Amino acid sequence: MSQQTQQQTTHIEHFIGGRRDAGSGGTQEVYNPATGQVSATLHLAGEADLQRAVATARTAADTWGDVSLAKRTAVLFKFRELVAAHTEDLARLITAEHGKVLSDAKGEVGRGLEVVEFATGIAEHLKGEYSDQFSTGIDVYSFRQPLGVVAGITPFNFPVMVPLWMAPVAIAAGNAFILKPSERDPSPSLLIAELWQQAGLPDGVFQVLHGGKETVDGLLTHPDVDGISFVGSTPIAQYVHETATKHGKRVQALGGAKNHAVILPDADMDSAADNLTAAAFGSAGERCMAISVAVAVGEAADLLVDKLAQRAKDITVGNGMDSTSDMGPLITPASRDRVRRIVTAAEQDGAAVVVDGRELEVADHENGFFVGPTVLDKVRQEMEAYAEEIFGPVLVVLRVDTLDEAIEVINKNPYGNGTAIFTSSGAYARQFKRRVTVGMIGVNVPIPVPVAWHSFGGWKASLFGDHHMYGPDGVRFYTRGKAVTERWPEPHHASGASFAFPSSSDH
């Protein structure tokens, strides 16, 4: 299956109305970041493709929304089986175009599957409420209905997981879904589309449309698109939210992050160093929940930095397809060069480069987009290495004297996605949890991504919109509530209407 999939995606097309479609737009190249070589040609959407995809989705939504919950969930159960059976194929497509190691790619598919499993139980989450005999002969009840046509605009760093955070909940709730994946690693989206089709999903309910800003703007402004889900950088998230809401759409737009981990002197320092190393350098740091700042409190700093340095130097960097690799390349040469520049600027501003990955070369992969694990100590808050979301394998260490100072650092940061504390004190952990202005918190857990039956999302500049992703918030986002006040009067009372505004005390 894997070789066949790779051959099919030499030309990566759209998936509209149940079939692959080359479309009417231009093309661009897709790269293997481990080798720097072109791996495929991506077909981009033109205006006609956008209009056709939305029109097809609108027709499909009108029918799919009336399909029984039993039939919808039957498709979800089958889709779950198919995704699980094709985990290896999806993972290989991810690694070939994103670069993350194969084990990490498989883990991504697994986390996406958790949301598919949540969506199979959509009937429980769509149950309304009923008030019998609220007034004499009058009942009041509520229920939820799908929005209609929704679009997901997803990032390069999780080409399978993030679409699976969106589409299964949207589709289970009765919507038609248009996926606009990243142009950098688009192949997995086509395999996902084919698996939906094999699961029995009607044509047009899930579609894939490739493109850049023009395609995004077309979805944000199209009158027949009812909702937008977005994950990406904060400036783009803010633009998506502002543009789409101006055009009357419901929007959830998740932005960037600068995730801190506070390490107290009473923490298990070996455990903290192990967890921070994995959280900072896994997937080459290209995660919105990566720990990019270690806030070392008091005497924890020197010991922590020494242990982080030892572990960072032991990481094997290479092609993600190689089972001996712990970390792969960055997604583009521009990403690589930006990381190098920020590290150099920090060094010039007085930061200590404890571990330097700027000049890393991987044998037989000299053209790959690699940067090695990098640890910067004695970083100050005004430095670019702290202020910017680096999105690379760089862990910066800030030193503070107290937990209060650490909390102040976190709360002053414009982002509020995820944070963690490493301590053996329940009192300190409770203080931290209650005082930080961050949406997702880990206690001795470095990457606190909630399980599927909770919801994912941050605060401040990490989220634009009222709804978090997947879980109960996802169901609320992809549906609208209706409340019905109902009376069936006896025939001889049928003409007893009043012109006064009714209240429950009138009956």
Coordinates of C-alpha atoms in Angstrom, one line a residue, residues 135-452:
S135 CA -46.7 25.8 31.9
T136 CA -50.1 24.1 31.7
G137 CA -50.1 22.1 28.5
I138 CA -46.8 23.6 27.3
D139 CA -43.5 21.8 27.0
V140 CA -40.1 23.3 26.2
Y141 CA -37.2 21.4 24.7
S142 CA -33.9 22.1 22.9
F143 CA -31.8 20.3 20.3
R144 CA -28.8 21.0 18.2
Q145 CA -28.4 21.0 14.4
P146 CA -25.3 21.2 12.1
L147 CA -24.0 24.5 10.8
G148 CA -23.9 23.3 7.2
V149 CA -20.6 23.7 5.4
V150 CA -17.4 24.1 7.4
A151 CA -13.8 24.4 6.4
G152 CA -10.6 23.4 8.2
I153 CA -7.4 25.3 7.5
T154 CA -4.6 23.2 9.0
P155 CA -0.9 23.6 9.6
F156 CA 2.1 21.6 8.3
N157 CA 3.3 20.3 11.7
F158 CA 0.4 17.8 12.2
P159 CA -0.9 17.0 8.7
V160 CA -3.0 14.1 10.0
M161 CA -3.8 14.8 13.7
V162 CA -5.1 18.4 13.3
P163 CA -7.5 17.5 10.4
L164 CA -8.7 14.6 12.6
W165 CA -9.3 17.0 15.5
M166 CA -11.8 18.8 13.2
A167 CA -13.4 16.7 10.5
P168 CA -14.7 13.7 12.5
V169 CA -16.6 15.9 15.0
A170 CA -17.9 18.2 12.2
I171 CA -19.0 15.2 10.1
A172 CA -20.6 13.3 12.9
A173 CA -22.6 16.4 13.8
G174 CA -24.0 16.4 10.2
N175 CA -21.8 19.0 8.4
A176 CA -20.0 18.8 5.2
F177 CA -16.2 19.5 5.6
I178 CA -13.7 21.1 3.3
L179 CA -10.0 20.6 4.3
K180 CA -7.4 23.1 3.1
P181 CA -4.2 21.5 4.3
S182 CA -0.7 22.9 4.3
E183 CA 1.0 23.0 0.9
R184 CA 4.2 21.7 2.5
D185 CA 2.9 18.2 3.3
P186 CA -0.4 17.7 1.6
S187 CA -0.3 14.0 0.7
P188 CA -1.8 12.5 3.9
S189 CA -5.0 14.5 3.3
L190 CA -5.7 12.6 0.1
L191 CA -5.3 9.2 1.8
I192 CA -7.7 10.5 4.6
A193 CA -10.2 11.4 1.9
E194 CA -10.0 8.0 0.3
L195 CA -10.5 6.3 3.7
W196 CA -13.6 8.4 4.4
Q197 CA -14.9 7.3 1.0
Q198 CA -14.2 3.6 1.8
A199 CA -16.0 4.0 5.1
G200 CA -19.1 4.9 3.2
L201 CA -19.2 8.7 3.6
P202 CA -21.3 10.2 0.7
D203 CA -19.4 12.1 -1.9
G204 CA -19.0 15.8 -1.1
V205 CA -19.2 15.5 2.7
F206 CA -15.4 15.5 3.0
Q207 CA -13.3 17.3 0.3
V208 CA -9.7 18.4 0.0
L209 CA -8.8 21.7 -1.6
H210 CA -5.1 22.7 -2.0
G211 CA -4.0 26.3 -2.3
G212 CA -2.4 29.4 -0.7
K213 CA -3.8 32.7 0.5
E214 CA -6.3 33.2 -2.3
T215 CA -7.9 29.8 -1.5
V216 CA -8.0 30.7 2.2
D217 CA -9.5 34.1 1.5
G218 CA -12.1 32.4 -0.7
L219 CA -13.2 30.1 2.1
L220 CA -13.2 32.9 4.6
T221 CA -15.5 35.1 2.5
H222 CA -17.7 32.6 0.6
P223 CA -21.3 33.1 1.6
D224 CA -22.0 29.3 1.6
V225 CA -19.3 28.5 4.1
D226 CA -20.8 28.6 7.6
G227 CA -17.8 28.0 9.9
I228 CA -14.0 28.1 9.9
S229 CA -11.6 26.1 12.0
F230 CA -8.0 27.2 11.8
V231 CA -4.7 26.2 13.5
G232 CA -1.5 28.2 12.7
S233 CA 0.5 31.2 13.7
T234 CA -1.0 34.0 15.8
P235 CA -0.9 36.7 13.1
I236 CA -2.7 34.5 10.6
A237 CA -5.1 33.2 13.3
Q238 CA -6.1 36.8 14.0
Y239 CA -6.5 37.6 10.3
V240 CA -8.7 34.5 9.8
H241 CA -10.8 35.4 12.8
E242 CA -11.3 39.0 11.8
T243 CA -12.0 38.3 8.1
A244 CA -14.3 35.4 8.6
T245 CA -16.4 36.9 11.4
K246 CA -16.8 40.1 9.3
H247 CA -18.4 37.8 6.8
G248 CA -20.8 36.3 9.3
K249 CA -19.1 33.0 10.0
R250 CA -18.5 31.1 13.2
V251 CA -14.7 30.9 13.8
Q252 CA -12.3 29.0 16.0
A253 CA -8.7 30.1 15.3
L254 CA -5.9 28.7 17.3
G255 CA -2.6 30.7 17.1
G256 CA 0.9 30.4 18.3
A257 CA 2.6 29.7 21.6
K258 CA 5.5 30.2 23.8
N259 CA 5.2 27.4 26.3
H260 CA 7.0 27.6 29.6
A261 CA 8.0 24.8 32.0
V262 CA 8.8 25.9 35.6
I263 CA 11.3 23.7 37.4
L264 CA 11.5 24.1 41.1
P265 CA 14.5 22.9 43.2
D266 CA 12.4 20.2 44.8
A267 CA 11.6 18.5 41.4
D268 CA 13.0 15.2 40.4
M269 CA 15.7 16.7 38.2
D270 CA 16.4 13.7 36.1
S271 CA 12.7 13.2 35.3
A272 CA 12.3 16.9 34.6
A273 CA 15.4 16.9 32.2
D274 CA 14.1 13.8 30.4
N275 CA 10.7 15.3 29.9
L276 CA 11.9 18.7 28.9
T277 CA 14.3 17.2 26.3
A278 CA 11.5 15.2 24.7
A279 CA 9.1 18.2 24.8
A280 CA 11.6 20.7 23.4
F281 CA 13.2 18.6 20.7
G282 CA 10.6 16.1 19.6
S283 CA 9.4 16.8 16.1
A284 CA 12.4 19.2 15.8
G285 CA 10.4 21.6 18.1
E286 CA 7.8 22.1 15.4
R287 CA 4.8 21.7 17.8
C288 CA 2.5 24.4 19.1
M289 CA 2.7 22.6 22.5
A290 CA 6.5 22.2 22.5
I291 CA 8.2 23.4 25.6
S292 CA 10.5 26.2 24.4
V293 CA 11.2 27.9 27.7
A294 CA 12.6 26.3 30.8
V295 CA 12.1 28.7 33.8
A296 CA 14.6 27.5 36.4
V297 CA 13.9 28.6 39.9
G298 CA 16.7 29.3 42.3
E299 CA 19.3 26.6 42.8
A300 CA 17.6 24.3 40.2
A301 CA 19.2 26.2 37.4
D302 CA 22.8 24.9 37.3
L303 CA 21.9 21.3 37.8
L304 CA 19.1 21.4 35.3
V305 CA 21.2 23.1 32.6
D306 CA 23.9 20.4 33.0
K307 CA 21.4 17.6 32.7
L308 CA 19.7 19.2 29.6
A309 CA 23.1 19.6 27.9
Q310 CA 24.0 16.0 28.4
R311 CA 20.6 14.8 27.0
A312 CA 20.6 17.2 24.1
K313 CA 24.1 16.0 23.0
D314 CA 22.9 12.4 23.0
I315 CA 20.0 13.0 20.5
T316 CA 20.5 11.4 17.1
V317 CA 19.4 13.6 14.3
G318 CA 18.8 12.1 10.8
N319 CA 16.3 11.0 8.3
G320 CA 12.9 10.4 9.9
M321 CA 12.6 7.1 8.1
D322 CA 15.8 5.8 9.9
S323 CA 14.7 3.9 13.0
T324 CA 17.9 5.1 14.8
S325 CA 16.9 8.8 14.4
D326 CA 15.4 10.6 17.4
M327 CA 14.8 13.9 15.6
G328 CA 14.4 14.8 11.9
P329 CA 14.8 18.0 9.9
L330 CA 12.9 21.2 9.8
I331 CA 10.2 21.7 7.2
T332 CA 11.9 24.2 4.9
P333 CA 15.3 25.9 4.3
A334 CA 13.7 29.2 5.5
S335 CA 12.8 27.6 8.8
R336 CA 16.3 26.3 9.2
D337 CA 17.9 29.7 8.4
R338 CA 15.5 31.5 10.8
V339 CA 16.4 29.3 13.7
R340 CA 20.1 29.8 13.1
R341 CA 19.7 33.5 12.9
I342 CA 17.7 33.7 16.2
V343 CA 20.3 31.6 18.0
T344 CA 23.1 33.8 16.7
A345 CA 21.3 37.0 17.7
A346 CA 20.8 35.5 21.2
E347 CA 24.5 34.7 21.5
Q348 CA 25.4 38.2 20.4
D349 CA 23.1 39.6 23.0
G350 CA 24.8 37.7 25.8
A351 CA 23.0 34.4 26.0
A352 CA 25.2 31.3 26.7
V353 CA 25.0 28.7 23.9
V354 CA 25.3 25.5 26.0
V355 CA 24.5 23.2 23.1
D356 CA 24.9 24.5 19.5
G357 CA 23.0 22.8 16.7
R358 CA 23.5 25.5 14.0
E359 CA 26.2 23.8 12.0
L360 CA 24.9 20.2 12.2
E361 CA 25.4 18.1 9.1
V362 CA 23.9 14.7 8.6
A363 CA 25.9 12.2 6.6
D364 CA 24.5 11.5 3.2
H365 CA 21.9 14.2 3.8
E366 CA 23.9 17.3 3.2
N367 CA 21.0 19.0 1.4
G368 CA 18.5 18.3 4.1
F369 CA 17.0 21.1 6.3
F370 CA 18.7 20.1 9.6
V371 CA 19.4 22.0 12.8
G372 CA 20.6 20.1 15.8
P373 CA 19.2 20.4 19.4
T374 CA 20.2 23.8 20.9
V375 CA 20.2 24.9 24.5
L376 CA 20.5 28.6 25.4
D377 CA 21.1 29.6 29.0
K378 CA 20.8 33.0 30.7
V379 CA 18.3 34.2 28.2
R380 CA 16.5 37.5 29.0
Q381 CA 12.9 38.3 28.2
E382 CA 13.7 41.1 25.8
M383 CA 15.8 38.8 23.6
E384 CA 14.2 37.6 20.3
A385 CA 14.9 34.0 21.3
Y386 CA 12.4 34.4 24.1
A387 CA 10.0 36.9 22.6
E388 CA 9.4 35.0 19.3
E389 CA 7.9 31.6 18.7
I390 CA 11.0 30.0 17.2
F391 CA 9.3 26.7 16.1
G392 CA 12.5 24.8 16.0
P393 CA 14.8 22.6 18.3
V394 CA 15.8 25.4 20.6
L395 CA 15.2 25.4 24.4
V396 CA 15.9 28.7 26.2
V397 CA 16.5 28.8 29.9
L398 CA 15.4 31.8 32.0
R399 CA 16.6 32.0 35.6
V400 CA 14.4 33.4 38.3
D401 CA 14.6 33.4 42.1
T402 CA 11.1 32.4 43.1
L403 CA 7.9 30.7 42.0
D404 CA 6.2 34.1 42.1
E405 CA 8.7 35.4 39.6
A406 CA 8.2 32.4 37.4
I407 CA 4.4 32.9 37.3
E408 CA 4.9 36.6 36.6
V409 CA 7.1 35.7 33.6
I410 CA 4.4 33.4 32.2
N411 CA 1.6 35.8 32.7
K412 CA 3.4 38.7 31.1
N413 CA 3.9 36.6 27.9
P414 CA 1.3 37.4 25.2
Y415 CA 0.7 33.7 24.5
G416 CA -1.3 31.4 26.8
N417 CA -1.3 28.0 25.1
G418 CA 0.3 25.5 27.4
T419 CA 2.6 25.4 30.5
A420 CA 4.0 23.0 33.0
I421 CA 5.5 22.8 36.4
F422 CA 7.9 20.2 37.8
T423 CA 7.8 19.9 41.5
S424 CA 7.2 17.5 44.4
S425 CA 5.0 20.0 46.2
G426 CA 1.3 19.8 45.9
A427 CA 0.9 23.3 47.5
Y428 CA 3.3 24.9 44.9
A429 CA 1.5 23.0 42.1
R430 CA -1.9 24.2 43.2
Q431 CA -0.7 27.8 43.5
F432 CA 0.7 27.5 40.0
K433 CA -2.4 26.0 38.4
R434 CA -4.7 28.7 39.9
R435 CA -2.5 31.7 39.1
V436 CA -1.2 31.2 35.6
T437 CA -3.2 32.7 32.7
V438 CA -2.7 29.7 30.4
G439 CA -5.4 27.4 29.0
M440 CA -3.6 24.0 29.3
I441 CA -1.5 23.1 32.3
G442 CA 0.7 20.1 33.1
V443 CA 1.9 19.1 36.6
N444 CA 5.0 17.0 36.0
V445 CA 3.7 16.5 32.5
P446 CA 5.5 18.5 29.8
I447 CA 3.0 18.5 27.0
P448 CA -0.5 18.7 28.5
V449 CA -2.6 18.1 25.4
P450 CA -6.1 17.1 26.7
V451 CA -7.6 13.8 25.9
A452 CA -10.3 13.7 23.3

